[in-house]
Coordinates of N, CA and C in Angstrom, one line a residue:
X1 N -94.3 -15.4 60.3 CA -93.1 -16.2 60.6 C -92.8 -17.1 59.4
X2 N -93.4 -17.9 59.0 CA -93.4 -18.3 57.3 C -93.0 -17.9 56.6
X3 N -93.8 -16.1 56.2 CA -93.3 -15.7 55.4 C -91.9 -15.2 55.2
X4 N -90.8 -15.1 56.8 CA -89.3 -14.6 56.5 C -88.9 -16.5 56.4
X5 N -89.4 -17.3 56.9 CA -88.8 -18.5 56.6 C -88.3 -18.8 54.7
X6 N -89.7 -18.3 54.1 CA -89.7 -18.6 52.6 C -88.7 -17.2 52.2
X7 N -88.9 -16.4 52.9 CA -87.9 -15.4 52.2 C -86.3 -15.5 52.8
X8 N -85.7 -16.2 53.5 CA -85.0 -16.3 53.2 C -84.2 -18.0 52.8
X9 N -85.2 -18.5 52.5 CA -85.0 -19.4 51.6 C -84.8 -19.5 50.0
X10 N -85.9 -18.1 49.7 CA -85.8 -17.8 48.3 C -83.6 -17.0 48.2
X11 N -84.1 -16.3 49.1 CA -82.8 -15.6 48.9 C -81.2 -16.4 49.0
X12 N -81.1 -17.3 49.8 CA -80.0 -18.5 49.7 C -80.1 -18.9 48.6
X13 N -81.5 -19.6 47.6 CA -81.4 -20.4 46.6 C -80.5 -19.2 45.3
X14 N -80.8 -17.9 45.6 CA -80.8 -16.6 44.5 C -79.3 -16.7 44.8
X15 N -78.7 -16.8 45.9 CA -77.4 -16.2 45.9 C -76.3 -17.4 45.5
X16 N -76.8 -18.4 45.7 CA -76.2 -20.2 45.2 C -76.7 -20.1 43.3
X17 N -77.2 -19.2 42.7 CA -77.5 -19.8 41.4 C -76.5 -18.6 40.8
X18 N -76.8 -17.3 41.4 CA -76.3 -16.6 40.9 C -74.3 -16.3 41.1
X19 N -74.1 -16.4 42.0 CA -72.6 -15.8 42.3 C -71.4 -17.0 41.8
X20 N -72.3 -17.6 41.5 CA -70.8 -19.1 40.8 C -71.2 -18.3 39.2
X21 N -72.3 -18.0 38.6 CA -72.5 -17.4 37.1 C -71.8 -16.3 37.3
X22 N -71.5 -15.4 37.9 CA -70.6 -14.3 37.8 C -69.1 -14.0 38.3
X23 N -68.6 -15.5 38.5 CA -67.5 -16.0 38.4 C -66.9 -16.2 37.6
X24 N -68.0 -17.0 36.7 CA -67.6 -18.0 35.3 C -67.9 -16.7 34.2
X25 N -68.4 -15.6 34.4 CA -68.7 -14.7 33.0 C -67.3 -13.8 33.4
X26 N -66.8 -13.6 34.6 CA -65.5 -12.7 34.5 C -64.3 -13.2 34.6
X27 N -63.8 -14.6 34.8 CA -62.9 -15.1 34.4 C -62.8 -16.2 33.6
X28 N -62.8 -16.3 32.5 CA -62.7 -17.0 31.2 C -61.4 -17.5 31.5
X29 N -60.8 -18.6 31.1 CA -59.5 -18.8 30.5 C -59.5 -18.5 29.4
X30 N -60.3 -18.0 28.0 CA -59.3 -17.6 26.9 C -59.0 -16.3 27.4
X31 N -59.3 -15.6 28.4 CA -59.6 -14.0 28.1 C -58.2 -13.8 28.4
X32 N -57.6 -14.8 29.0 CA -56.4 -14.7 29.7 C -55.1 -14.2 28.5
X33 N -53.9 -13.5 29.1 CA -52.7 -13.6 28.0 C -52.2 -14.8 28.2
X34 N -51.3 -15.3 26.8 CA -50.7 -16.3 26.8 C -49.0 -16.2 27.4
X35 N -48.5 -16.6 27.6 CA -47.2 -16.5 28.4 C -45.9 -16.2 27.2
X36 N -45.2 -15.7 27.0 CA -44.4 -16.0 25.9 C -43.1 -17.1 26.4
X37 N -43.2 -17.9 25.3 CA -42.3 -18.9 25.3 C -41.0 -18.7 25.8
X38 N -40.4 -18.9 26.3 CA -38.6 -18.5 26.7 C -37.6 -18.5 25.5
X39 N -36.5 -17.5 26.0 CA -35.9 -17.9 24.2 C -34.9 -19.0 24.7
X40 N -34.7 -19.5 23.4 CA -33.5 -20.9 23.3 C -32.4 -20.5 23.7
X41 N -31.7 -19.3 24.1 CA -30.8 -19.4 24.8 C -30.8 -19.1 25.9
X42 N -31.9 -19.1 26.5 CA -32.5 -17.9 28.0 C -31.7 -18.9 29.0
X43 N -30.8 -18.1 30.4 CA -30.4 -18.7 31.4 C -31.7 -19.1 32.0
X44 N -32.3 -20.0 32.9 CA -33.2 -20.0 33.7 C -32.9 -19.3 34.8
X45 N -33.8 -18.6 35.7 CA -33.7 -18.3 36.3 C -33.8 -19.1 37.6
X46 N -32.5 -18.8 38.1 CA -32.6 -19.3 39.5 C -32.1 -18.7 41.0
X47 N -32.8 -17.2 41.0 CA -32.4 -16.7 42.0 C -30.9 -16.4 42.0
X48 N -29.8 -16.6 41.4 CA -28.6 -16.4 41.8 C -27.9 -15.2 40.6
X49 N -27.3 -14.2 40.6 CA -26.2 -13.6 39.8 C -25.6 -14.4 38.8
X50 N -25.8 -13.6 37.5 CA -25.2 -14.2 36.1 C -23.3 -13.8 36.3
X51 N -23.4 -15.3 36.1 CA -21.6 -15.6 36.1 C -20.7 -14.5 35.1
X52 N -21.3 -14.8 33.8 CA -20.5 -14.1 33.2 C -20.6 -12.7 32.6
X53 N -19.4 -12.1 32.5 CA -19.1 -10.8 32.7 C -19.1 -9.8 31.4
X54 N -19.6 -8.8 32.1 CA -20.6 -8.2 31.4 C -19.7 -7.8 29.7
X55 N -17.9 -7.4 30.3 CA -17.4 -7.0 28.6 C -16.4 -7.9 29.3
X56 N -16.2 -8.4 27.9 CA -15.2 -9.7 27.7 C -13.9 -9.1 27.8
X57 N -13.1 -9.7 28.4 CA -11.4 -9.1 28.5 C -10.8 -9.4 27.3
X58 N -10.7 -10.6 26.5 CA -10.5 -11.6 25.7 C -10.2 -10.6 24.8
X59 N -9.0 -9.7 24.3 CA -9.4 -8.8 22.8 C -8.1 -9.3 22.0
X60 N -8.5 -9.7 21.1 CA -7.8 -10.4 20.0 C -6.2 -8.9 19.5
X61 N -5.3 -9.5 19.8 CA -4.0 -9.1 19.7 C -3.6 -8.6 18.1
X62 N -3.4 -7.9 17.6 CA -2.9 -7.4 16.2 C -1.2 -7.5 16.1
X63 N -0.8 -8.0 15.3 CA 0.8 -7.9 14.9 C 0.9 -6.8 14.2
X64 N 2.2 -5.7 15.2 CA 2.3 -4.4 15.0 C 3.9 -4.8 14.8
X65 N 4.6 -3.6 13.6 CA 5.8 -3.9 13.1 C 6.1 -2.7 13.4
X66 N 7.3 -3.1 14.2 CA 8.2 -1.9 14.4 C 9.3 -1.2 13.3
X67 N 9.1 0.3 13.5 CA 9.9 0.4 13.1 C 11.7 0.2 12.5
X68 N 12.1 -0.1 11.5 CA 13.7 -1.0 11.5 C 14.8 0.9 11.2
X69 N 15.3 1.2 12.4 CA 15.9 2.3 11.9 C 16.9 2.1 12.6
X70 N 18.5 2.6 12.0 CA 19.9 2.1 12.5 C 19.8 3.3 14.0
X71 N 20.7 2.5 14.7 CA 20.7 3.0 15.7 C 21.8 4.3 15.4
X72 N 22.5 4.4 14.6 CA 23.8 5.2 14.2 C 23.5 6.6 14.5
X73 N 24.7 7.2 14.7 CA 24.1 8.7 14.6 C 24.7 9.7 13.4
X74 N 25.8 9.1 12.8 CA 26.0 9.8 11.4 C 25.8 9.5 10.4
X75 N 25.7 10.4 9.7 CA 25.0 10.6 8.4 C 26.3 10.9 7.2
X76 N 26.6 10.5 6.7 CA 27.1 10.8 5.0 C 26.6 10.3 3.8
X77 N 27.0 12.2 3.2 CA 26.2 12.1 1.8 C 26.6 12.4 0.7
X78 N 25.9 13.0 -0.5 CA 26.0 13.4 -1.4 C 25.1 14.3 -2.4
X79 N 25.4 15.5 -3.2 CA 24.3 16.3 -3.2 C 24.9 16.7 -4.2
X80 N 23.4 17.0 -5.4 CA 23.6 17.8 -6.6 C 22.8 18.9 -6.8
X81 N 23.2 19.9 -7.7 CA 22.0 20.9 -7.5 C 21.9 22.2 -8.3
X82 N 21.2 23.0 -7.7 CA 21.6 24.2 -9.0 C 21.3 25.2 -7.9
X83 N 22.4 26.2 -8.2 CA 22.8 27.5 -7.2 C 22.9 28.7 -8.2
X84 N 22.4 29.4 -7.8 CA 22.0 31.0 -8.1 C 22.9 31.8 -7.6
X85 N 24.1 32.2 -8.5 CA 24.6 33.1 -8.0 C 24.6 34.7 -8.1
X86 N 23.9 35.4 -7.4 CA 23.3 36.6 -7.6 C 24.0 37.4 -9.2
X87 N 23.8 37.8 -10.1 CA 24.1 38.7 -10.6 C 25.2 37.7 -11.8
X88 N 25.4 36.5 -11.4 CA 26.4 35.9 -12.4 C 25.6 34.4 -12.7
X89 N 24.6 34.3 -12.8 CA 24.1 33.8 -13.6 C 23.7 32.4 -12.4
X90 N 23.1 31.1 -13.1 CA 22.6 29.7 -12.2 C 23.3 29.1 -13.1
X91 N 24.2 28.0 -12.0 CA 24.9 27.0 -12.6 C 24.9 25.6 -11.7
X92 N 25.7 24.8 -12.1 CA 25.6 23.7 -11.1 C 26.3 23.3 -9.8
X93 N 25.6 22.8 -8.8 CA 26.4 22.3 -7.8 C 26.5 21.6 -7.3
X94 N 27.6 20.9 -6.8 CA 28.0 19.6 -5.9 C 28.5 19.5 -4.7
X95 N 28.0 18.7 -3.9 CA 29.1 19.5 -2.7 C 28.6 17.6 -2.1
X96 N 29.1 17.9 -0.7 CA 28.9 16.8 0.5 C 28.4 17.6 1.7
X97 N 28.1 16.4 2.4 CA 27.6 16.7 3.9 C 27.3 15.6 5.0
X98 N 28.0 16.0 5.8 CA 27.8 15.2 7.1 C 27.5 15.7 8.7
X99 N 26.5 14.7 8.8 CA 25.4 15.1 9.9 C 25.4 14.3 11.2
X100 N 25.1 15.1 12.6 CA 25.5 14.2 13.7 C 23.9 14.3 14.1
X101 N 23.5 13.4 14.6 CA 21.9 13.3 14.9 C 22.1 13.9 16.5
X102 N 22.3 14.6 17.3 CA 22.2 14.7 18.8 C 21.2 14.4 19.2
X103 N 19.6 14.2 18.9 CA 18.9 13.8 19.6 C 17.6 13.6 18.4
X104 N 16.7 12.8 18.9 CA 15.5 12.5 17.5 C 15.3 13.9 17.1
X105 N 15.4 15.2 17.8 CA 14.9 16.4 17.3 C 15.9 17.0 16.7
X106 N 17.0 17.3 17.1 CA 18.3 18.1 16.9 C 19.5 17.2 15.7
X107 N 20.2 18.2 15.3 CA 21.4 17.6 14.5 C 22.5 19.0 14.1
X108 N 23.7 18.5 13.8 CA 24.3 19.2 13.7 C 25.0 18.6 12.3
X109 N 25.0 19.4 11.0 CA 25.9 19.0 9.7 C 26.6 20.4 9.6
X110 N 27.7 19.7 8.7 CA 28.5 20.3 7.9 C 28.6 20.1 6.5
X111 N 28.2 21.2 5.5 CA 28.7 20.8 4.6 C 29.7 21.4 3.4
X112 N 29.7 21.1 2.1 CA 31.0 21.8 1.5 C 30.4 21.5 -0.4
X113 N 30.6 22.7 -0.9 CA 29.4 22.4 -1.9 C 30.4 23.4 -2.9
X114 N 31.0 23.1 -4.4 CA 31.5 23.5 -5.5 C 30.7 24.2 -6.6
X115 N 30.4 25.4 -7.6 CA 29.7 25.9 -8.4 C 31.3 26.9 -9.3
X116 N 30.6 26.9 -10.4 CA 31.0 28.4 -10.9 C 30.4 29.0 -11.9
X117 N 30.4 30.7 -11.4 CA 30.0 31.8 -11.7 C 29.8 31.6 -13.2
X118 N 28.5 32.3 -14.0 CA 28.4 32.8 -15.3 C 29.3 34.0 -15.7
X119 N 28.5 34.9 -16.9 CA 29.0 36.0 -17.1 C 27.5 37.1 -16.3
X120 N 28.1 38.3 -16.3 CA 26.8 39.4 -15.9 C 26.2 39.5 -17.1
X121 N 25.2 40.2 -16.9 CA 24.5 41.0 -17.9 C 25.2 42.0 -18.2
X122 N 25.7 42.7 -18.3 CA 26.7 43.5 -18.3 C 27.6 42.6 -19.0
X123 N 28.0 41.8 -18.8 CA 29.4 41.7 -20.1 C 28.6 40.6 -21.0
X124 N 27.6 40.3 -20.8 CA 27.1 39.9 -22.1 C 26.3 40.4 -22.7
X125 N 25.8 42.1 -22.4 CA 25.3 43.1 -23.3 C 26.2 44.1 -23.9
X126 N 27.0 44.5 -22.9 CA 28.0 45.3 -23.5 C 29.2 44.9 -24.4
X127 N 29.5 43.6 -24.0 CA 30.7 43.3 -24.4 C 32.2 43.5 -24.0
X128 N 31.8 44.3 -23.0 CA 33.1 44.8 -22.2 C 34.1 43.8 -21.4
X129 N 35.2 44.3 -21.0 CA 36.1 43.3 -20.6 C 36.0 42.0 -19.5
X130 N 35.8 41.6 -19.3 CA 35.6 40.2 -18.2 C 35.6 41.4 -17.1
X131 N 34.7 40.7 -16.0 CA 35.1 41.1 -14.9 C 35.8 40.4 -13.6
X132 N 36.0 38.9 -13.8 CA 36.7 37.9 -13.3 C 37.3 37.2 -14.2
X133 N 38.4 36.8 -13.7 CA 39.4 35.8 -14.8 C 38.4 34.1 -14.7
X134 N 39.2 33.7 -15.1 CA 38.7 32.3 -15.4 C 38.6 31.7 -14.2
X135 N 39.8 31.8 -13.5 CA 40.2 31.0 -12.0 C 39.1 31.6 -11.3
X136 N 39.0 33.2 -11.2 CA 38.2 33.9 -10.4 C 36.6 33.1 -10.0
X137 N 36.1 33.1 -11.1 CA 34.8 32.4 -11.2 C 34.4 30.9 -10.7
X138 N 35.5 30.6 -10.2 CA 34.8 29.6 -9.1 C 34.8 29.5 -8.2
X139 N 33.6 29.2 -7.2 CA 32.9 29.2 -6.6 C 32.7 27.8 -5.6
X140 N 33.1 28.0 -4.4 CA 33.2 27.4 -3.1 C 33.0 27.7 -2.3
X141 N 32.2 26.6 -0.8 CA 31.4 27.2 0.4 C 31.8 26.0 0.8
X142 N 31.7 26.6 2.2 CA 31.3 25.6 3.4 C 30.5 26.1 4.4
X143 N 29.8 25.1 5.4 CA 28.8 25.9 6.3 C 29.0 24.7 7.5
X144 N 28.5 25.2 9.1 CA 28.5 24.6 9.9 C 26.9 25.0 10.3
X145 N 25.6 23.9 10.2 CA 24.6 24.3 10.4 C 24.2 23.2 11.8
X146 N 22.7 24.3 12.3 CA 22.5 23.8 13.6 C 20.6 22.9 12.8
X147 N 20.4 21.6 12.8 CA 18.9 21.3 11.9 C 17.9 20.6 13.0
X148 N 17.0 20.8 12.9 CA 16.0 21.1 13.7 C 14.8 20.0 13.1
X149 N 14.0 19.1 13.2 CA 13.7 18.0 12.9 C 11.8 18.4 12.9
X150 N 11.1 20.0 12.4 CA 10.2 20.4 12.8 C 8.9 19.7 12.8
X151 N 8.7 18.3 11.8 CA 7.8 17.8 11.5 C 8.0 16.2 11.2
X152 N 8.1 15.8 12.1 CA 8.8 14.3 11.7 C 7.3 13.4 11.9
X153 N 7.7 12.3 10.6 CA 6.1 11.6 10.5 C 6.6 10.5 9.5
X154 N 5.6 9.9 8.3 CA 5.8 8.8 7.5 C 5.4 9.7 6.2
X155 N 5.3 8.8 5.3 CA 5.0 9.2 3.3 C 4.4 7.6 3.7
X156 N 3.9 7.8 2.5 CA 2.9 6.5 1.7 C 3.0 6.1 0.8
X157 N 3.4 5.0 0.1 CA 3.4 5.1 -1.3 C 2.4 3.8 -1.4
X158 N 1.3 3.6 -1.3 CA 0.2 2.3 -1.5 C -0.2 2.2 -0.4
X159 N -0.7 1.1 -0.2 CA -1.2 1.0 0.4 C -0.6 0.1 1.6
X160 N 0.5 -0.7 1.2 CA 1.0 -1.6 2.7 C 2.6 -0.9 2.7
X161 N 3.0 0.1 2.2 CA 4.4 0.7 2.3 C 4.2 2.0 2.8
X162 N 5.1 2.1 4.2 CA 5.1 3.6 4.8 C 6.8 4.0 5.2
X163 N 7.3 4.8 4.7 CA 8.2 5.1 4.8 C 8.6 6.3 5.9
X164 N 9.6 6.4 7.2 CA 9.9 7.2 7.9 C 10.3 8.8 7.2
X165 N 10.1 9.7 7.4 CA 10.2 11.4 6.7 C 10.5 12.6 7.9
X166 N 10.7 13.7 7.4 CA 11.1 14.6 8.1 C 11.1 15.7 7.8
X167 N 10.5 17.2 8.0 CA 10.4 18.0 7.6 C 11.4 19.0 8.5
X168 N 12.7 19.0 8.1 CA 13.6 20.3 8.8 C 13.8 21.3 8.5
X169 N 14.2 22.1 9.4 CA 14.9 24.0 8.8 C 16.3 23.8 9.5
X170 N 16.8 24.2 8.8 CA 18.5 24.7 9.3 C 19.2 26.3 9.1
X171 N 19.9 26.4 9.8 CA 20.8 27.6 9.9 C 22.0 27.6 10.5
X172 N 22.9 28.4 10.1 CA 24.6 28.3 10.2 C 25.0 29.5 9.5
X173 N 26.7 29.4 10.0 CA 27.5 30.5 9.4 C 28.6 29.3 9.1
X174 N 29.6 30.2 8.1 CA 30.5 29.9 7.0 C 31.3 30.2 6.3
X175 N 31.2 30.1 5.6 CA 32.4 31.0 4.2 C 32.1 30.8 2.9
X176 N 32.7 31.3 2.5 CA 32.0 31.4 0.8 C 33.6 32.1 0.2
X177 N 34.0 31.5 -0.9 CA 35.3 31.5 -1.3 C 34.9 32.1 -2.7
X178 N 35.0 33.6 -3.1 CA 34.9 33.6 -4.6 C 35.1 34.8 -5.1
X179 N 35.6 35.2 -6.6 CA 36.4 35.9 -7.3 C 37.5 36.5 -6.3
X180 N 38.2 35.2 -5.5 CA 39.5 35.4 -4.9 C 39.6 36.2 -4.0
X181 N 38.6 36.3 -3.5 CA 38.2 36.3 -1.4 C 37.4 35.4 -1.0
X182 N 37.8 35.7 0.5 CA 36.5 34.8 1.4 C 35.8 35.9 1.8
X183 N 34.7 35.2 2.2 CA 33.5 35.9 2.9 C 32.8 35.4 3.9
X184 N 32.5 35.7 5.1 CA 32.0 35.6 6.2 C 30.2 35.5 5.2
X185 N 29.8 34.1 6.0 CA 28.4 33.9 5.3 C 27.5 33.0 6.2
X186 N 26.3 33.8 6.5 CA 24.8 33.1 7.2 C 24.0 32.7 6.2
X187 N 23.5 30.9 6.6 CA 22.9 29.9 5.6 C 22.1 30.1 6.5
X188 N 20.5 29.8 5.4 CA 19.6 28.9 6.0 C 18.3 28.4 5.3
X189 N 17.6 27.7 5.6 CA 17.0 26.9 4.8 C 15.9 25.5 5.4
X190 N 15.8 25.2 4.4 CA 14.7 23.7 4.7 C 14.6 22.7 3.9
X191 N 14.7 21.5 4.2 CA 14.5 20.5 3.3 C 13.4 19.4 4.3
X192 N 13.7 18.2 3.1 CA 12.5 17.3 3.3 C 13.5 15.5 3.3
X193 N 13.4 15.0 4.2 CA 14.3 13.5 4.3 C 13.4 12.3 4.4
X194 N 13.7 11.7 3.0 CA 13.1 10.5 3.5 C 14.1 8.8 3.3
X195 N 13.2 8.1 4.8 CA 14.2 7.1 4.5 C 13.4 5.6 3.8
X196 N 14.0 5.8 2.9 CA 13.5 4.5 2.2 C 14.3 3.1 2.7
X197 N 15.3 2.7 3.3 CA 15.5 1.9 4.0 C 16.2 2.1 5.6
X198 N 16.5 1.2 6.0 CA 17.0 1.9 7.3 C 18.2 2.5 7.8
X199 N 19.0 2.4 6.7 CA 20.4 2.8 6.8 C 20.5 3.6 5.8
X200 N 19.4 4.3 4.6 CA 19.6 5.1 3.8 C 18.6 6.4 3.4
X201 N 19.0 7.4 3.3 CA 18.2 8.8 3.0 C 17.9 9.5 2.0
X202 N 16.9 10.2 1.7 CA 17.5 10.9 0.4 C 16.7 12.6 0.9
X203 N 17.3 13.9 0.4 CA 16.9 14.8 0.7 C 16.9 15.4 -0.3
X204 N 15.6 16.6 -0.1 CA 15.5 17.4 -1.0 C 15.8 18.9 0.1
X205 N 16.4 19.9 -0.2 CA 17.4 20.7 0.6 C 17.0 22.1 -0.7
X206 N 16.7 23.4 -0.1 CA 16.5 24.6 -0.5 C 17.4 25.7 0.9
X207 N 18.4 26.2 0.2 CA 19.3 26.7 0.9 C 19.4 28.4 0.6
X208 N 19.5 29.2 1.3 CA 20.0 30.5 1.1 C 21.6 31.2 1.7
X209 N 22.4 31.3 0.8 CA 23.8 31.8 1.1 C 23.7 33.4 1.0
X210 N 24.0 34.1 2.1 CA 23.9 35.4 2.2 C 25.0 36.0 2.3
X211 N 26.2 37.2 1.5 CA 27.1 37.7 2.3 C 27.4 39.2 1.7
X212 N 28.2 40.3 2.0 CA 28.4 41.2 1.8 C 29.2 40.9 0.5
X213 N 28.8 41.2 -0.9 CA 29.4 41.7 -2.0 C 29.9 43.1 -2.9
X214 N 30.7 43.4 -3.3 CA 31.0 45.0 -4.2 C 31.4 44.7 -5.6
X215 N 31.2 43.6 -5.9 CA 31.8 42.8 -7.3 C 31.1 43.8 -8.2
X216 N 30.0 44.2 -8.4 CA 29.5 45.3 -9.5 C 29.7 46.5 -8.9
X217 N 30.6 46.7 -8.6 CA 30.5 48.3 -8.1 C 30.0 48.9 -6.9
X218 N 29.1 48.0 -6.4 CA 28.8 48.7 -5.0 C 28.5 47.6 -3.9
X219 N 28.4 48.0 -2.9 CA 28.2 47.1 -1.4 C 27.0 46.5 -1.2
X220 N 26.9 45.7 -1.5 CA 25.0 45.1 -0.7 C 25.1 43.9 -0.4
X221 N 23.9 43.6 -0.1 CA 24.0 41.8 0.4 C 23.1 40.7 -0.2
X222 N 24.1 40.0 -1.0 CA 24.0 38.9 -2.2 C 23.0 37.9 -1.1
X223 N 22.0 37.4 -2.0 CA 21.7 36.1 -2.0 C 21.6 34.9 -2.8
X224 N 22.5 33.8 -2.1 CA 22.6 32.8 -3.3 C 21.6 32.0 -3.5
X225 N 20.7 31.8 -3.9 CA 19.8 30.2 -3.6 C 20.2 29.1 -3.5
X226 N 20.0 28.3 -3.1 CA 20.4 26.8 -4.1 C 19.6 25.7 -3.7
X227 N 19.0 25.1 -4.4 CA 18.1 23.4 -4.6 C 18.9 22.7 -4.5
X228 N 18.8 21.4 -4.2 CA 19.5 20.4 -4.5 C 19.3 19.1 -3.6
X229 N 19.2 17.3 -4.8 CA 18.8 16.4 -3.7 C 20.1 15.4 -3.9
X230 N 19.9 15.0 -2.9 CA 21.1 14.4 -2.6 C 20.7 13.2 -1.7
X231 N 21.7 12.1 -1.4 CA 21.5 10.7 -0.9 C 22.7 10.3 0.0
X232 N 22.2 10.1 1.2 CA 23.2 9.7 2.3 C 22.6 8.5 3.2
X233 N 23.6 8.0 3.6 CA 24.0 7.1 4.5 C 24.7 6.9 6.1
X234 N 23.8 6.3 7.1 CA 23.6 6.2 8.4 C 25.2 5.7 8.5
X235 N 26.0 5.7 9.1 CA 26.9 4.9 9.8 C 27.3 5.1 11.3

């Protein structure tokens, strides 16, 4: 009876020395992490939804410059150039033209364009008699064309200057006045418009004049070329 008295007295004093020492060896405070500081702008936390929103509405406005182009819908102009007249040589031409805008895509011009005829090869190898008089040899058209607006955009010239442009094709019928007949004649062609201010144009225009000729002796069908830039005005 003693002996469980002392034994379990030994064993109380064993479990009072020991179990507070194996508290203190497994929880250290240095062993602990350190917390990291909050940052300087941190909301605190307080249980509630952050007020403000997630993308800002706020977007800073740019000053955008409109376009300045006349409201007008006709065009008149003026045009110089150089026309190929099949078989009588390249000489110069001048003509006019005026253009009705029917819609930003569409337009309808007319124009009327003066040249005259060289000599052939033929009378300036052989030497042989003229084959047109003097009067004969000039050379007058008119056309009624339908223009088509296929590429419309700006040019650049630097870097803060953009100027409005236009890449068209046209086609028409007409007449063609020369060595003292008319001739039934299909145009067509393409040029390039740009407007350097808002009431003014300038065009670069590559035309083809096509019609039944027998001036050398036999029947075929002439083609005229003609280049030419020219500058017009909205009204």
């Amino acid at each position: 009876m003693e002996v469980s008295r002392f034994r379990i007295l030994f064993l109380s004093l064993l479990a009072v020395t020991v179990l507070p020492g194996c508290s203190m060896l497994g929880g250290r405070d240095n062993d602990r992490p350190t917390p990291l500081a909050p940052a300087a702008d941190a909301q605190p936390l307080t249980g509630e939804p952050d007020q403000q929103p997630i993308i800002d509405p706020r977007v800073e406005r740019r000053e955008i410059r409109r376009a300045r182009i006349d409201t007008e819908d006709f065009e008149l102009g003026a045009y110089v150039g150089v026309l190929n007249i099949e078989d009588f040589e390249s000489n110069a031409v001048y003509g006019a033209r005026l253009a009705y805008h029917l819609t930003e895509d569409f337009f309808l011009e007319g124009t009327y364009g003066k040249s005259r005829a060289g000599r052939t090869s033929y009378e300036n190898l052989a030497g042989a008699a003229d084959l047109l008089s003097d009067k004969e040899r000039d050379y007058s058209y008119y056309a009624l064309s339908l223009g088509w607006n296929a590429l419309p955009g700006e040019v650049f010239i630097g870097k803060n200057r953009a100027y409005n442009s236009a890449f068209y094709l046209v086609a028409g019928i007409g007449n063609t006045r020369f060595a003292g007949d008319d001739r039934f004649t299909v145009s067509g062609g393409f040029g390039y418009r740009v407007l350097p201010a808002d009431w003014m144009a300038v065009h670069f225009d590559v035309r083809d004049h096509i019609f039944d000729s027998d001036l050398v002796g036999e029947k075929k069908i002439v083609n005229n070329l003609e280049a030419h830039l020219g500058l017009s005005i909205f009204f």
